[in-house]
mmCIF file of C-alpha atoms (C1' of nucleotides) in Angstrom:
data_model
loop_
_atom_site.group_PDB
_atom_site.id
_atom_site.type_symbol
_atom_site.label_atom_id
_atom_site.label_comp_id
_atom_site.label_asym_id
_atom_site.label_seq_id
_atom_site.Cartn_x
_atom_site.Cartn_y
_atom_site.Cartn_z
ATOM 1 C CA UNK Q 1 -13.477 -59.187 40.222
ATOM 2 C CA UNK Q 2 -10.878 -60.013 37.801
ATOM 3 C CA UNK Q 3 -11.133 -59.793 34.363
ATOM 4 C CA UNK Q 4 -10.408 -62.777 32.537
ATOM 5 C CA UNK Q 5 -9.521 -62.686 29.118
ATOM 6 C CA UNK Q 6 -9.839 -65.589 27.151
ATOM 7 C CA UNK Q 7 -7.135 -66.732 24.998
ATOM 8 C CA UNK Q 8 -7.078 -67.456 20.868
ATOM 9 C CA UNK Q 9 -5.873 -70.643 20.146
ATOM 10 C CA UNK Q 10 -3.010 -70.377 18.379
ATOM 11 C CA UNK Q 11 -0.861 -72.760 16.253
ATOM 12 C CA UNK Q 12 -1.852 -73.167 13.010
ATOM 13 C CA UNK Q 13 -1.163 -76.978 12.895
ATOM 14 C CA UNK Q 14 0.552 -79.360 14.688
ATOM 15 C CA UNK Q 15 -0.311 -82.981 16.169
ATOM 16 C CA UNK Q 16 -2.557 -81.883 19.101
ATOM 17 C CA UNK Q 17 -4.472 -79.680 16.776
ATOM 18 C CA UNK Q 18 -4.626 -82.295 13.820
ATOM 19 C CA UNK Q 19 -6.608 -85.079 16.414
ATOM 20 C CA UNK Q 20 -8.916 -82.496 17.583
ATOM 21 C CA UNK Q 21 -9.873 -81.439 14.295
ATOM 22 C CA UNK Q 22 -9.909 -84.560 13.729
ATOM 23 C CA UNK Q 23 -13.046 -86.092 14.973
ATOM 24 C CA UNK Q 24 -14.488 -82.720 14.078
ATOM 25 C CA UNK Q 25 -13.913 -80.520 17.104
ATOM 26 C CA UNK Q 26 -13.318 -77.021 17.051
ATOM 27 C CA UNK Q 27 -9.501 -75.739 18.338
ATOM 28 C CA UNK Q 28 -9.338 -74.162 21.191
ATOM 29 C CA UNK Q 29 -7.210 -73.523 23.842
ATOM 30 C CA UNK Q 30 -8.358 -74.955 26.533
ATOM 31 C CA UNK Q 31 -8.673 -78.230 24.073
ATOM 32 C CA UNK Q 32 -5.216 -77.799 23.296
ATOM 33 C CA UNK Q 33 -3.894 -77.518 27.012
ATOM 34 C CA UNK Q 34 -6.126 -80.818 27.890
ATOM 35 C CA UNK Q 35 -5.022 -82.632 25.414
ATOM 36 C CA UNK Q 36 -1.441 -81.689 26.506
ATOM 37 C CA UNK Q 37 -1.432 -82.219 29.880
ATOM 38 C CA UNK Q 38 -3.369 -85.411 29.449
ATOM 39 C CA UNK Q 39 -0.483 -86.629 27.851
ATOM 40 C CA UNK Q 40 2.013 -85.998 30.737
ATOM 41 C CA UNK Q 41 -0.029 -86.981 33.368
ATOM 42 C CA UNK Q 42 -2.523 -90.180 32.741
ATOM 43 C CA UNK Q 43 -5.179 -91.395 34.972
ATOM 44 C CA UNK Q 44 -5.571 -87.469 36.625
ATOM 45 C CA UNK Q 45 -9.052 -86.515 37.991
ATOM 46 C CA UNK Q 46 -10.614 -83.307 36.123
ATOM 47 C CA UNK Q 47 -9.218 -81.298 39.273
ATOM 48 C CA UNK Q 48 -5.873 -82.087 38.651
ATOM 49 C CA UNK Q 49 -5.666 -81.296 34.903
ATOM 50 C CA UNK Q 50 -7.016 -78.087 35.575
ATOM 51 C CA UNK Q 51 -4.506 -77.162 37.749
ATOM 52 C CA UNK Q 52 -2.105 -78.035 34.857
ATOM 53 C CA UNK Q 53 -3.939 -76.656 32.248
ATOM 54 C CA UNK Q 54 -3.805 -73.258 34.579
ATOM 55 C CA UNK Q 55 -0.341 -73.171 35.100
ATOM 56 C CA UNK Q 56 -0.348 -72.382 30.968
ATOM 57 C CA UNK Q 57 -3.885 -70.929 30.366
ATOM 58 C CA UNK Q 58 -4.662 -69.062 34.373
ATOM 59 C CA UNK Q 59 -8.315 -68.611 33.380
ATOM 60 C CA UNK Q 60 -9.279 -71.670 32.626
ATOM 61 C CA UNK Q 61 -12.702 -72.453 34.457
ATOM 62 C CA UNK Q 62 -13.274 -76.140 35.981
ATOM 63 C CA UNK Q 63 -15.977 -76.529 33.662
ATOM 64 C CA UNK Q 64 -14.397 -75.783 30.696
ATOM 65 C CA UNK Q 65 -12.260 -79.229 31.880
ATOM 66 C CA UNK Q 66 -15.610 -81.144 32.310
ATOM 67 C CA UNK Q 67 -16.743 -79.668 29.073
ATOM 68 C CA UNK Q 68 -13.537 -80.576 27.100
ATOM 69 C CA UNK Q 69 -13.264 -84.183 28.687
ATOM 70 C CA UNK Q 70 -17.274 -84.503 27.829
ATOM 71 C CA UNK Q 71 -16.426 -83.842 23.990
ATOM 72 C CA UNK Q 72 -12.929 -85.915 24.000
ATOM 73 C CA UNK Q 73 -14.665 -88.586 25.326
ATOM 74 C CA UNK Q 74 -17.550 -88.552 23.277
ATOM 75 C CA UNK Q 75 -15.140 -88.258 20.041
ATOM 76 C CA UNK Q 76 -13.239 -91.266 21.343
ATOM 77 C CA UNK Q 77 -10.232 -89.615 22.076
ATOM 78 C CA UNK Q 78 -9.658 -89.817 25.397
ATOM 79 C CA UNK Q 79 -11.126 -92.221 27.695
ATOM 80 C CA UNK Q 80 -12.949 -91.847 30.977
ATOM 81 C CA UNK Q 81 -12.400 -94.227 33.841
ATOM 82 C CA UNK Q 82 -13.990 -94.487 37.211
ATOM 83 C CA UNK Q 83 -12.722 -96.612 39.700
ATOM 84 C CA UNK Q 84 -14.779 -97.663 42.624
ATOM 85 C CA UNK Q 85 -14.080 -94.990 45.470
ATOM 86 C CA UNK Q 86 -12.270 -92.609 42.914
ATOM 87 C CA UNK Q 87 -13.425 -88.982 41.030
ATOM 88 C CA UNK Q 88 -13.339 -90.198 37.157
ATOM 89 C CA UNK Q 89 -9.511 -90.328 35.737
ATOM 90 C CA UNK Q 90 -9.089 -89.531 32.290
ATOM 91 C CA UNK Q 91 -6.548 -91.203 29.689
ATOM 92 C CA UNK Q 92 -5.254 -90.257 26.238
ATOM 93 C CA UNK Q 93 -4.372 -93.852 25.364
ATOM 94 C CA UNK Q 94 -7.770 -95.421 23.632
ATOM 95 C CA UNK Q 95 -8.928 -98.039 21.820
ATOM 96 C CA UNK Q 96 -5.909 -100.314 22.438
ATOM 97 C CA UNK Q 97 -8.215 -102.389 25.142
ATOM 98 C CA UNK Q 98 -6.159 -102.418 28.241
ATOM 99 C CA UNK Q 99 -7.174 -102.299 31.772
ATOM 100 C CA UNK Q 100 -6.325 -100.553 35.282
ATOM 101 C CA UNK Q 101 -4.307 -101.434 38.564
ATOM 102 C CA UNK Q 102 -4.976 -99.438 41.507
ATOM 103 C CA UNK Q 103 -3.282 -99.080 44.381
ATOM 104 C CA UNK Q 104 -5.415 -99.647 47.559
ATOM 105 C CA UNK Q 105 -3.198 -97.825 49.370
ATOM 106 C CA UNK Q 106 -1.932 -94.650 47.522
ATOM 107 C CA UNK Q 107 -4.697 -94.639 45.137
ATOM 108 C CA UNK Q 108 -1.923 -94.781 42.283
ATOM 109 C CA UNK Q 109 -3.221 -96.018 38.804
ATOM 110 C CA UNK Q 110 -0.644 -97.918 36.006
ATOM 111 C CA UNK Q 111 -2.131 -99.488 32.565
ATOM 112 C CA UNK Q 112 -1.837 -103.147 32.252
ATOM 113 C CA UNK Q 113 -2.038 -104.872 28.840
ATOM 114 C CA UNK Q 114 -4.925 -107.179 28.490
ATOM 115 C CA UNK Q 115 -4.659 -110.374 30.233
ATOM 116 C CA UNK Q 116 -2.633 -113.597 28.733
ATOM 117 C CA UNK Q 117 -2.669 -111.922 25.147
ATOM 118 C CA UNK Q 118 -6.234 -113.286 24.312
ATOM 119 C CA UNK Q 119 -9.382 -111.893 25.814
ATOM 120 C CA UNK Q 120 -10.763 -114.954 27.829
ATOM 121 C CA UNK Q 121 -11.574 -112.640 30.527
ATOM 122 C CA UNK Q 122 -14.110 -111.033 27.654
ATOM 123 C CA UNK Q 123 -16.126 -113.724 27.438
ATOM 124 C CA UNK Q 124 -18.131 -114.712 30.733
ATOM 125 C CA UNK Q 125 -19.657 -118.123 31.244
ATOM 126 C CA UNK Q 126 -23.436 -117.254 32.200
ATOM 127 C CA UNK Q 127 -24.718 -114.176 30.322
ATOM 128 C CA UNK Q 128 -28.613 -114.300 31.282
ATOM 129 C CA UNK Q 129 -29.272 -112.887 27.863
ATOM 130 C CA UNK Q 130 -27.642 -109.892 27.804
ATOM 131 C CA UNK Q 131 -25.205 -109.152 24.773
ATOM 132 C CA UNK Q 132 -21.804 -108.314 26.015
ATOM 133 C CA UNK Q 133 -19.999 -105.124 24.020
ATOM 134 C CA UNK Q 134 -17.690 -104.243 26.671
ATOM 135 C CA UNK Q 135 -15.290 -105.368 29.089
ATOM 136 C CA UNK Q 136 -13.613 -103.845 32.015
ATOM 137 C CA UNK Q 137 -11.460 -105.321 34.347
ATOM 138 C CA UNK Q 138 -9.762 -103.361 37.225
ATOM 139 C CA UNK Q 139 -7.298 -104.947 39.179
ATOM 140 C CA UNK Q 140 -6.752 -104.104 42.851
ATOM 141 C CA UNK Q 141 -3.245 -104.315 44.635
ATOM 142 C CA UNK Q 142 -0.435 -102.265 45.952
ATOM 143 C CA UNK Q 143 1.703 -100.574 44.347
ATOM 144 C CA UNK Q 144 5.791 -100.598 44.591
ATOM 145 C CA UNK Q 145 6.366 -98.309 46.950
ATOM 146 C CA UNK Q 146 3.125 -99.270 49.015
ATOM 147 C CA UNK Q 147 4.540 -102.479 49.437
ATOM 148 C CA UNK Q 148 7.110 -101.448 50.746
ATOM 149 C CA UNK Q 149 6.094 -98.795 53.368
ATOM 150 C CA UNK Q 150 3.590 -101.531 54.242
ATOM 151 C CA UNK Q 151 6.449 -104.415 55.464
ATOM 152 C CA UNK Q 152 8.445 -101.331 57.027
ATOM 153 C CA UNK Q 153 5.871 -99.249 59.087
ATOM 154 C CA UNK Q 154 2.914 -101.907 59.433
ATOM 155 C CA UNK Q 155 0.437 -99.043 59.061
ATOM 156 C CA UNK Q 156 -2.738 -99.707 57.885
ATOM 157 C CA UNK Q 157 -3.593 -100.512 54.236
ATOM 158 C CA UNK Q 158 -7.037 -98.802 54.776
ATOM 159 C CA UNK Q 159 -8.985 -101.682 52.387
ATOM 160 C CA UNK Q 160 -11.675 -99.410 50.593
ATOM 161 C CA UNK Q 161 -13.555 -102.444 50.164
ATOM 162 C CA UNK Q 162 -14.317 -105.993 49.458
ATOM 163 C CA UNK Q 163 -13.847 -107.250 45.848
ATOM 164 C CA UNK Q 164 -14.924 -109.681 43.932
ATOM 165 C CA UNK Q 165 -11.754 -111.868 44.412
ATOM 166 C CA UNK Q 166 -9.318 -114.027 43.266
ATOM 167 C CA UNK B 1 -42.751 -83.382 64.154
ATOM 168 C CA UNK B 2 -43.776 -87.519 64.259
ATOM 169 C CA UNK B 3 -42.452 -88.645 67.087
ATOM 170 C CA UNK B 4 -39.986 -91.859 65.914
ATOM 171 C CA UNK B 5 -39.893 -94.572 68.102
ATOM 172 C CA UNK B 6 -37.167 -97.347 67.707
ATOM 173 C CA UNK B 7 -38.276 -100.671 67.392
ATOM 174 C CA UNK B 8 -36.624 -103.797 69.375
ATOM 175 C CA UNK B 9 -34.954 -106.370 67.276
ATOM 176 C CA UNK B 10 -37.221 -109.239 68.131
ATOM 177 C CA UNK B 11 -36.609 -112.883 66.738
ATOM 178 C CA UNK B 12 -34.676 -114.582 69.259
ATOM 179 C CA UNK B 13 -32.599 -116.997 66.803
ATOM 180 C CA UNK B 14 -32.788 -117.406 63.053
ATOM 181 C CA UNK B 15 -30.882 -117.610 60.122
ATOM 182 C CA UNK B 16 -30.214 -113.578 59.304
ATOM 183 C CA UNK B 17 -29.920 -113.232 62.731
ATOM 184 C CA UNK B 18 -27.186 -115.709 63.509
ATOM 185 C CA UNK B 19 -25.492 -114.566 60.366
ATOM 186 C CA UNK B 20 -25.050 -110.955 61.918
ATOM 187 C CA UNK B 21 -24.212 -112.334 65.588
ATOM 188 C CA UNK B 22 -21.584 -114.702 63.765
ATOM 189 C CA UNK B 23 -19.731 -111.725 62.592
ATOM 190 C CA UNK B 24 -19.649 -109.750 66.154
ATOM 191 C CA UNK B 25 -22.190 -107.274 65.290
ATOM 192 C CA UNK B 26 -24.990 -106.035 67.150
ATOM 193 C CA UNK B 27 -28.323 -107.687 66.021
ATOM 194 C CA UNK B 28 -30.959 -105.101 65.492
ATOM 195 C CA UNK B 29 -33.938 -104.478 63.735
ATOM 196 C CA UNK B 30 -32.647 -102.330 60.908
ATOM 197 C CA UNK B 31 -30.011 -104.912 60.007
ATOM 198 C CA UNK B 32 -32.284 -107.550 60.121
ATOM 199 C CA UNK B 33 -34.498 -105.184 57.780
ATOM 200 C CA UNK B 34 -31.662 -104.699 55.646
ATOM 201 C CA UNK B 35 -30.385 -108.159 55.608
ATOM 202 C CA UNK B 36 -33.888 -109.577 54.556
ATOM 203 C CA UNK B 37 -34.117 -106.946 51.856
ATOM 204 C CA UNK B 38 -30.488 -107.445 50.614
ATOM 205 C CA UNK B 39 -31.733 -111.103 49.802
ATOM 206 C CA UNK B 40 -34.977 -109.808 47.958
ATOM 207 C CA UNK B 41 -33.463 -107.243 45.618
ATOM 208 C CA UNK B 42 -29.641 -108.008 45.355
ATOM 209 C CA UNK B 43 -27.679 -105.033 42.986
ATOM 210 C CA UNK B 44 -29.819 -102.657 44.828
ATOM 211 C CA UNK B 45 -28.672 -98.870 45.736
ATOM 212 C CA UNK B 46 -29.319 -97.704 49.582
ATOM 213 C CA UNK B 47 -31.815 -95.209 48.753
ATOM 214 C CA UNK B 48 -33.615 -98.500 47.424
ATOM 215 C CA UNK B 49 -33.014 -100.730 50.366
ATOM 216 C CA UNK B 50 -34.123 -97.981 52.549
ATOM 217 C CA UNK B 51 -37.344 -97.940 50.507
ATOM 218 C CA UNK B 52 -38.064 -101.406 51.051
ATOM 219 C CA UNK B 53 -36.859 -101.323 54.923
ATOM 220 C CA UNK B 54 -39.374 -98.759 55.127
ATOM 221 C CA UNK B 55 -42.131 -101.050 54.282
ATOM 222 C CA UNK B 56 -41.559 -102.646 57.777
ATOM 223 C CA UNK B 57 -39.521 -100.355 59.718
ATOM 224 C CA UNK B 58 -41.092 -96.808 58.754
ATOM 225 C CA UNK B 59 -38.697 -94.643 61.466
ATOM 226 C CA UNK B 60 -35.701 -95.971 59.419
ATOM 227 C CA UNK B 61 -33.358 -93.102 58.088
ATOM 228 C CA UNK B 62 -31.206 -93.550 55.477
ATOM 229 C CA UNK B 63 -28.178 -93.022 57.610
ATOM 230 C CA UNK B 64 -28.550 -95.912 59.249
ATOM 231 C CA UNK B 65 -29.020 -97.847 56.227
ATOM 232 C CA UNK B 66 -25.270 -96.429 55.249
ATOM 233 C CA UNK B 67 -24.032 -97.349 58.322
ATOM 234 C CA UNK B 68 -25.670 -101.112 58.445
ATOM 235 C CA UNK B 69 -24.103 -101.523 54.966
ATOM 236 C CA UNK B 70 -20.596 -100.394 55.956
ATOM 237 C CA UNK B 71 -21.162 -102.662 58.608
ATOM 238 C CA UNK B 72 -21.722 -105.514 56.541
ATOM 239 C CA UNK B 73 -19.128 -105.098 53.978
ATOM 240 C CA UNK B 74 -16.717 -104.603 57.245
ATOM 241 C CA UNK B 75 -17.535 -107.638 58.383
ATOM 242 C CA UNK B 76 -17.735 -109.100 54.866
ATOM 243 C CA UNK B 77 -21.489 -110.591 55.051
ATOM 244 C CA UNK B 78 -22.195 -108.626 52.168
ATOM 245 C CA UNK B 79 -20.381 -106.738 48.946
ATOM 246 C CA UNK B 80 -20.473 -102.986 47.805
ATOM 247 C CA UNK B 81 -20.166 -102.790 43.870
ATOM 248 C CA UNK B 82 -19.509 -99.596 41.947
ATOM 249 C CA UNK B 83 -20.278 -99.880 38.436
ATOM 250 C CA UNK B 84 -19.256 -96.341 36.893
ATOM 251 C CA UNK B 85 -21.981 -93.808 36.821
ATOM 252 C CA UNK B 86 -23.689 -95.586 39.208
ATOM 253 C CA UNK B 87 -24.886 -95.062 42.743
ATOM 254 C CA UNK B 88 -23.416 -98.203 44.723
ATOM 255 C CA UNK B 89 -24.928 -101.338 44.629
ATOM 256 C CA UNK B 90 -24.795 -104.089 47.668
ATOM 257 C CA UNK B 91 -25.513 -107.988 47.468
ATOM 258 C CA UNK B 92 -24.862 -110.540 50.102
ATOM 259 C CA UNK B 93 -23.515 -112.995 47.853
ATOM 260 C CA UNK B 94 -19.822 -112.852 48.969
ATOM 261 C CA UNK B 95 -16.557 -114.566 48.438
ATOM 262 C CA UNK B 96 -17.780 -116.541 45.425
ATOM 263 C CA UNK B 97 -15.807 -114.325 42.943
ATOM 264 C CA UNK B 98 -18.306 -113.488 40.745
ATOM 265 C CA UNK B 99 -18.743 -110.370 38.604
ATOM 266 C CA UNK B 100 -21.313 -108.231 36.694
ATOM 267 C CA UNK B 101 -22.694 -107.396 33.594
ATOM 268 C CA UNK B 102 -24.807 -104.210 33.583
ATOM 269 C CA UNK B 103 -27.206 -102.831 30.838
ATOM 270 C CA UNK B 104 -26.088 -99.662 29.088
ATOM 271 C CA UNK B 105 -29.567 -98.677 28.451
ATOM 272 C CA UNK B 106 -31.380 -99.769 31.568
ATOM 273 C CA UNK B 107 -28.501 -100.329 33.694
ATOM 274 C CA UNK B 108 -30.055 -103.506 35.210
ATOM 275 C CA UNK B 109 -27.213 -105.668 36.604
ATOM 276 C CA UNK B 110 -26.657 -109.363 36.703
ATOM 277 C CA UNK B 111 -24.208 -111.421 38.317
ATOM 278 C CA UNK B 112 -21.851 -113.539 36.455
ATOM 279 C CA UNK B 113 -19.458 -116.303 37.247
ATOM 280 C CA UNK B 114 -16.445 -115.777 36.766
ATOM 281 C CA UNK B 115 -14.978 -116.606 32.990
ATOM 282 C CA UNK B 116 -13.896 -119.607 31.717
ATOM 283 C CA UNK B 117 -13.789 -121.652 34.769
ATOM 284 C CA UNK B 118 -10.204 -120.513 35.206
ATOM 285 C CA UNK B 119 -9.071 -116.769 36.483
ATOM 286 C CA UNK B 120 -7.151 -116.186 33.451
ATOM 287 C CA UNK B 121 -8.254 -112.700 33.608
ATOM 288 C CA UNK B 122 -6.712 -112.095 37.005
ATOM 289 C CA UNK B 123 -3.321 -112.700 35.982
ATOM 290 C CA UNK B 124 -2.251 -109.621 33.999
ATOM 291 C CA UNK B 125 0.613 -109.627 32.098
ATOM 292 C CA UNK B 126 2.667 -106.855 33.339
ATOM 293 C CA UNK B 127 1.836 -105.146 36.411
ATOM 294 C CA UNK B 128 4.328 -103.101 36.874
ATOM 295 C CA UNK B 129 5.583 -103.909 40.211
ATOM 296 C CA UNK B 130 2.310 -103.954 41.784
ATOM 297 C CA UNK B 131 1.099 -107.046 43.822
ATOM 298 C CA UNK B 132 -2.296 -107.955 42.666
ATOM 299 C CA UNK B 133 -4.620 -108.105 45.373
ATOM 300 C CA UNK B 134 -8.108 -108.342 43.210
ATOM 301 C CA UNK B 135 -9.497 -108.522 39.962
ATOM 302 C CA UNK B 136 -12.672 -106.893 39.221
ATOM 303 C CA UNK B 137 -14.731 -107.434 35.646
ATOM 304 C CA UNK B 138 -18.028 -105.179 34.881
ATOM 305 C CA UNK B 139 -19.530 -106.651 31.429
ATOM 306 C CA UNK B 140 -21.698 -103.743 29.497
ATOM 307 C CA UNK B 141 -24.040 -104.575 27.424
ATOM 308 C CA UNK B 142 -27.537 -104.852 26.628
ATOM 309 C CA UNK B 143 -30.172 -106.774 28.520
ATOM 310 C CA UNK B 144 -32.561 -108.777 27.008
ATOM 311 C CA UNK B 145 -35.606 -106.403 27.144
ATOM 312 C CA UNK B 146 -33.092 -103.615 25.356
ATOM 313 C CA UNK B 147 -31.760 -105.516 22.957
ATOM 314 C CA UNK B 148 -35.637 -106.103 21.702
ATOM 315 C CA UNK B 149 -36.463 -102.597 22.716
ATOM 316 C CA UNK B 150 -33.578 -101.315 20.876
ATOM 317 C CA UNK B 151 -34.290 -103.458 17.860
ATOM 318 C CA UNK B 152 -37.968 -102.410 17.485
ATOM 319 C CA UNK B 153 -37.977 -98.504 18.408
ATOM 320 C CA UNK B 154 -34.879 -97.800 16.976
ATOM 321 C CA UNK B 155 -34.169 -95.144 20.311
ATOM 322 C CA UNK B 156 -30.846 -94.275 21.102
ATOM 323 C CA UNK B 157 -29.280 -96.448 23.521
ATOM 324 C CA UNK B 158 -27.664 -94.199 25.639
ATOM 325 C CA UNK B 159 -24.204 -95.175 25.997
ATOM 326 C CA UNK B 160 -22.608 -94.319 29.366
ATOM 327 C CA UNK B 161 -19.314 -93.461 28.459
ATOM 328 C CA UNK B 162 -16.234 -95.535 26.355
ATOM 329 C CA UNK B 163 -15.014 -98.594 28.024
ATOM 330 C CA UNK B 164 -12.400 -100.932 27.569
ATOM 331 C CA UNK B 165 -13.209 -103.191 24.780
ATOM 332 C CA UNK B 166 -13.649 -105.854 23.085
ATOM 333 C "C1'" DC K 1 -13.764 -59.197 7.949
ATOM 334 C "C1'" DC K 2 -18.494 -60.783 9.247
ATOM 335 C "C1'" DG K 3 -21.853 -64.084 10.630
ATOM 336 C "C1'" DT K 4 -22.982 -68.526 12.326
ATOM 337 C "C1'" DT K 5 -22.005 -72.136 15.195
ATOM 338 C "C1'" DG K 6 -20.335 -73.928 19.033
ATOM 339 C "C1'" DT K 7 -17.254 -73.306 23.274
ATOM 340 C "C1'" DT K 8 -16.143 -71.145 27.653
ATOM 341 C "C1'" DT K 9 -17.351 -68.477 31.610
ATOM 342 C "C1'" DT K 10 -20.179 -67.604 35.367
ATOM 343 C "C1'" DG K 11 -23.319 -69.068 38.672
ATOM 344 C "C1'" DA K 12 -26.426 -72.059 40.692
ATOM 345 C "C1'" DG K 13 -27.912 -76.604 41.932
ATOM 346 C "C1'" DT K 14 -28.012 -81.785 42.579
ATOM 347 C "C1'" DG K 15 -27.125 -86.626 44.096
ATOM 348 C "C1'" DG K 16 -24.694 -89.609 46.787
ATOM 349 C "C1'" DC K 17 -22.317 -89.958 50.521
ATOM 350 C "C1'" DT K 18 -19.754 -88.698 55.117
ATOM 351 C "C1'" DC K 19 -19.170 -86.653 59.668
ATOM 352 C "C1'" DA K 20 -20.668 -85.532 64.490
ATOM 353 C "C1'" DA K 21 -23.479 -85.161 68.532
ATOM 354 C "C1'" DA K 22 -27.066 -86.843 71.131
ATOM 355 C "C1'" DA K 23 -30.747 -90.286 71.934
ATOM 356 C "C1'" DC K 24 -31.322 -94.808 72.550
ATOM 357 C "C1'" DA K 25 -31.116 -100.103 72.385
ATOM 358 C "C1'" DA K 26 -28.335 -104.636 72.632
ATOM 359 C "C1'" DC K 27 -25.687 -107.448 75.247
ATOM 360 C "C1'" DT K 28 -22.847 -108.452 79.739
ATOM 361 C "C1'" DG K 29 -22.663 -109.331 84.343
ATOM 362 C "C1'" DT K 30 -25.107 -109.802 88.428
ATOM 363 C "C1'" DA P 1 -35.042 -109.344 85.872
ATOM 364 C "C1'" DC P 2 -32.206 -105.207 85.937
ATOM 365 C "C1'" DA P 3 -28.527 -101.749 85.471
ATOM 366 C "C1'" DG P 4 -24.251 -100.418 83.113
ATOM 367 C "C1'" DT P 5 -21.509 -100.362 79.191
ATOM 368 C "C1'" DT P 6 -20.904 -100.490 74.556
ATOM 369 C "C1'" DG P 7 -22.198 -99.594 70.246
ATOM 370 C "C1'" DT P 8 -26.118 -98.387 66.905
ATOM 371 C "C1'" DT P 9 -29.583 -95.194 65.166
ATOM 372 C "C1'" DT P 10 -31.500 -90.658 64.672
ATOM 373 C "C1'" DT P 11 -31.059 -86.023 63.570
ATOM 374 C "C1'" DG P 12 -28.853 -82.527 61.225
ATOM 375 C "C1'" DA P 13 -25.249 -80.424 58.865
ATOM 376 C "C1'" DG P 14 -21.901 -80.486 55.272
ATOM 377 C "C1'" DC P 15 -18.878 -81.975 51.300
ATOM 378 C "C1'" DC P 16 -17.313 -83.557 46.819
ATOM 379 C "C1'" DA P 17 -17.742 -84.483 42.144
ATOM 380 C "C1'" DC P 18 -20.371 -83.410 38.835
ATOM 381 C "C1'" DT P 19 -24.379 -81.295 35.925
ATOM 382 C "C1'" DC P 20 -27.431 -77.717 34.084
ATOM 383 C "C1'" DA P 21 -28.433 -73.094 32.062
ATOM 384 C "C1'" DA P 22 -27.770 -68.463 30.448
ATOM 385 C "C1'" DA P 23 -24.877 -65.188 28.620
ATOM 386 C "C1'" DA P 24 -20.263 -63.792 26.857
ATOM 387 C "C1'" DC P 25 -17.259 -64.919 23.538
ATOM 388 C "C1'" DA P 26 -14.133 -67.255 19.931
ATOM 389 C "C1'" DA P 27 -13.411 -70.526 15.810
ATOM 390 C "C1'" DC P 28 -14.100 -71.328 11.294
ATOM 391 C "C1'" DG P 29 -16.571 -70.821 6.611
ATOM 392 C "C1'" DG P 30 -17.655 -67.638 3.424
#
DNA sequence: CCGTTGTTTTGAGTGGCTCAAAACAACTGT
DNA sequence: ACAGTTGTTTTGAGCCACTCAAAACAACGG
């Protein structure tokens, strides 16, 4: 068994460290490295920003990701989102209200500004009582190069379901 | 061990039953089952339709409820949803474009047409190259019995995780 | 520098779903 | 009405993404 040392967190100050501490979090490394990689790759599944964060920090446990996402996400500074079919992606960018497009074919994920500059979409017809807080909207497509490897080859664009449409 | 037996599909002609010939499928017992139940509880998770299927198909394993269901959304006679920290949900209410709102405390779900008459909220503003296939909207909010429960008892309503808002 | 508080590691465990082989029933043709 | 073919269901195993809990350990206040 190897013996994993864990690491001290190091700079004194800086951005990353200033929006941890923040909302009240304590600085760690691991924190640190999240919040890092977060920022150079959006919309990546726990997984995949522990791989990142281990390229910098090698003993960085899976859980430690889950744990740091939990308490980002509960301080509001990153955002969780789970698209149908998809492990949960995680974002830095929050509180600016903008919504998803995913690629049905390569699972890629881009942000899209809210709809028409207004938030029509925010306010459905037919509530049956409930009290809306929230809206989500996720729109389903293909991406660039999806498109075109789809004309080209005429594989398959392996639908991972039916949507509400239109 | 009880010894299962499997049950004939019975009912010569009929509305479910038409509805699953129409779409060149098989018509058996468990997907009239699961049909019949589908119309009963709509937004309902298969562990919950197998429940009910149960009621008058006992031998039914929850396998086969999975595989009716993909069968049905293959065919498109009925819809998978995916609301985020959810199990799936199925309806048969289909290519009406409608969408959801789900309870952040109870996480009942209701079906709601779609906004404003229009689809303003399918036409995002920049998509980035992507071809938009889809639009999906999931409301969050409180249901009528939690917004009263909340107001009275004062408990903590349990928020899922941060959305996209406003 | 020490103690308290809270985070990370380590390890186990769960829910929801998928895959595969074999048993079996629905429909086709006769 | 019956047998064959095709496709569904049962049975059983297995996987992924995620959660829970205890113990080791580090961050921050004093």
């Amino acid at each position: 068994m190897t013996k994993t040392k864990r690491m001290r967190a190091a700079e004194p100050s800086g951005l990353l460290v200033d929006s941890i501490r923040a909302c009240g979090l304590k600085v760690t490394a691991p924190r640190l490295a999240v919040l890092r990689v977060l920022d150079l790759a959006p919309h990546s599944t726990a997984e995949r920003l522990l791989a990142m964060v281990r390229a910098e920090l090698p003993g960085t446990s899976l859980q430690a990701v889950y744990g740091v996402l939990a308490a980002f996400t509960g301080a509001g500074i990153a955002r969780k989102i789970e698209p149908a079919g998809s492990p949960a992606l995680f974002e830095r960018r929050v509180g600016d209200n903008h919504h998803h497009i995913v690629c049905t074919r390569c699972s890629a994920v881009h942000d899209v500004d809210c709809a028409v500059g207004e938030s029509p979409c925010l306010t459905p017809s037919n509530t049956a009582g409930f009290t809306v807080r929230t809206a989500e909207v996720t729109y389903w497509g293909l991406c660039p190069d999806c498109q075109t490897a789809t004309l080209s080859t005429l594989s398959a664009p392996a639908p991972l379901s039916n949507k509400g449409a239109r």
